[in-house]
Amino acid sequence: MQTVTLNNGVKMPAIGFGVFQIPVEDTERIVSEALETGYRMIDTAASYFNEEQVGNAIRRSGLKREDIFVTTKLWVQDYEYDDTLRAFDRSMKLLGLDYLDLYLLHKPYGNYYAAWRAAERLYKEGRIRAIGVTSFSNERLQDLFLHNEVKPAVNQLETHPFFQQQEANAFLQREGIQHEAWAPFAEGQNDIFHNPLLKAIAERHGKTVGQVVLRWLNQRNVVIIPKTVRKERMAENFNIFDFTLTDEEMRSIATLDTGKSPIYDDMDLQTTKFIGTLKIHN
Ligand code: NAP
């Protein structure tokens, strides 16, 4: 299993399995299939409502706990110090785990300084092996680590051919923070699987468009967590380490960048108000 080493020395698989939008009733079976396929990292979140099913699949797999890297995320509603401690306990109870590999602050809204300090405490107590954030702009991320003790180990960002995050990638590399991609396939937007440029590259290597996209991210040192409900696609998405994109192919994929998200406009006030105030529990 290819790994990356985080800024605190923890090793993280270079590829994992995302479970956003997988129906709760199917999650346990699908995560079991992902583990059978060979995935050793699962990315869930309190707001996906499937932590319990992820935990069940992990226990049923018979794999050793230390061989699986588990990520979950704290929702904005719980971004106060004591609320964060409580939300973490809730997630751990649902997952049925006694330690977590990676805990991420899910969105850059609300009182994320308080949430971060509580996450730092859990990290120092050894209950979490690494802590990080998702969807933080360079400015917010820099401010967060300038005013706190523990530097985030990971920033999970929407990253795919149409939104390549080149500036963020350069900043994260400079700061020693691991770039992880959410929505590596742009959640299917812009007809990504039929993109002519990606299709031509895929045909040249005898691979699929999905495999080219994942390998392109992997060659940029970006950790990937593709989601699929289909077993054959799990294997397809996992099987990306037996070919290499040339420098010219990497440069040609760079031309697909539009510099903005086709999924989520983080400058739109309605969207950010909706997400920033969304409640996931009473
Ligand atoms: P994604 O991985 O970009 O795309 C998933 C879509 O691609 C699904 O419709 C899936 O369909 C399809 N697909 C998967 N493999 C395929 C293949 N080989 N060929 C053709 N179609 C394929 O989207 P995502 O689930 O949003 O992102 C991945 C993970 O990132 C999530 O599951 C979650 O863990 C994480 N995430 C984090 C955030 C955040 O705010 N931090 C936000 C979004 C996502 P089928 O399932 O039908 O195969």
Coordinates of C-alpha atoms in Angstrom, one line a residue, residues 89-184:
D89 CA -17.2 10.8 21.9
R90 CA -20.5 10.4 20.0
S91 CA -18.6 9.6 16.7
M92 CA -16.3 7.2 18.5
K93 CA -19.2 5.4 20.1
L94 CA -20.9 5.0 16.7
L95 CA -17.7 3.8 15.1
G96 CA -17.0 1.5 18.0
L97 CA -13.4 2.5 18.1
D98 CA -11.1 3.4 20.9
Y99 CA -8.8 5.7 18.9
L100 CA -9.3 7.6 15.6
D101 CA -6.6 8.0 12.9
L102 CA -7.7 11.4 11.5
Y103 CA -10.3 13.9 12.8
L104 CA -11.2 16.8 10.4
L105 CA -13.0 20.0 11.0
H106 CA -15.6 19.6 8.2
K107 CA -16.1 23.3 7.2
P108 CA -14.4 26.6 7.7
Y109 CA -17.4 28.3 9.4
G110 CA -18.4 29.1 12.9
N111 CA -16.1 28.9 16.0
Y112 CA -13.5 26.7 14.4
Y113 CA -10.8 28.1 16.8
A114 CA -12.6 26.6 19.8
A115 CA -13.2 23.3 17.9
W116 CA -9.5 23.2 16.9
R117 CA -8.4 23.6 20.6
A118 CA -10.6 20.8 21.7
A119 CA -9.2 18.6 18.8
E120 CA -5.7 19.5 19.9
R121 CA -6.6 18.3 23.4
L122 CA -7.9 15.0 22.1
Y123 CA -4.8 14.7 19.9
K124 CA -2.5 15.3 22.9
E125 CA -4.4 12.8 24.9
G126 CA -3.6 10.2 22.2
R127 CA -7.3 9.6 21.2
I128 CA -6.6 10.8 17.7
R129 CA -3.4 10.2 15.7
A130 CA -3.7 13.3 13.4
I131 CA -6.0 16.3 13.2
G132 CA -6.8 18.4 10.2
V133 CA -9.4 20.5 8.3
T134 CA -11.4 20.4 5.2
S135 CA -12.2 23.1 2.6
F136 CA -10.1 25.8 4.4
S137 CA -8.7 28.5 2.1
N138 CA -5.0 29.2 2.4
E139 CA -5.6 32.4 4.4
R140 CA -7.9 30.8 7.0
L141 CA -5.7 27.8 7.3
Q142 CA -2.6 29.9 7.9
D143 CA -4.4 32.0 10.5
L144 CA -5.6 28.9 12.3
F145 CA -2.1 27.4 12.6
L146 CA -0.5 30.8 13.5
H147 CA -2.8 31.1 16.5
N148 CA -2.7 27.6 17.8
E149 CA -0.2 24.9 18.9
V150 CA -0.7 21.9 16.6
K151 CA -0.4 22.5 12.9
P152 CA -3.1 20.7 10.8
A153 CA -1.7 17.5 9.2
V154 CA -4.3 17.5 6.4
N155 CA -6.5 19.9 4.4
Q156 CA -9.1 17.9 2.5
L157 CA -10.2 20.1 -0.5
E158 CA -12.4 19.7 -3.5
T159 CA -9.8 18.8 -6.1
H160 CA -10.3 17.3 -9.6
P161 CA -9.4 18.2 -13.2
F162 CA -11.8 21.1 -13.4
F163 CA -10.8 22.6 -10.1
Q164 CA -7.1 21.7 -9.6
Q165 CA -6.3 23.8 -6.5
Q166 CA -2.8 24.6 -7.8
E167 CA -2.2 27.6 -5.4
A168 CA -3.5 25.6 -2.4
N169 CA -1.4 22.6 -3.4
A170 CA 1.7 24.8 -3.5
F171 CA 0.9 26.4 -0.2
L172 CA 0.2 23.0 1.5
Q173 CA 3.4 21.5 0.2
R174 CA 5.4 24.5 1.4
E175 CA 3.8 24.2 4.9
G176 CA 4.1 20.5 5.1
I177 CA 0.3 20.0 5.3
Q178 CA -1.0 17.0 3.3
H179 CA -3.4 17.8 0.4
E180 CA -6.3 15.3 0.2
A181 CA -8.9 15.5 -2.6
W182 CA -12.6 15.3 -2.0
A183 CA -14.8 14.7 -5.1
P184 CA -11.8 13.5 -7.2

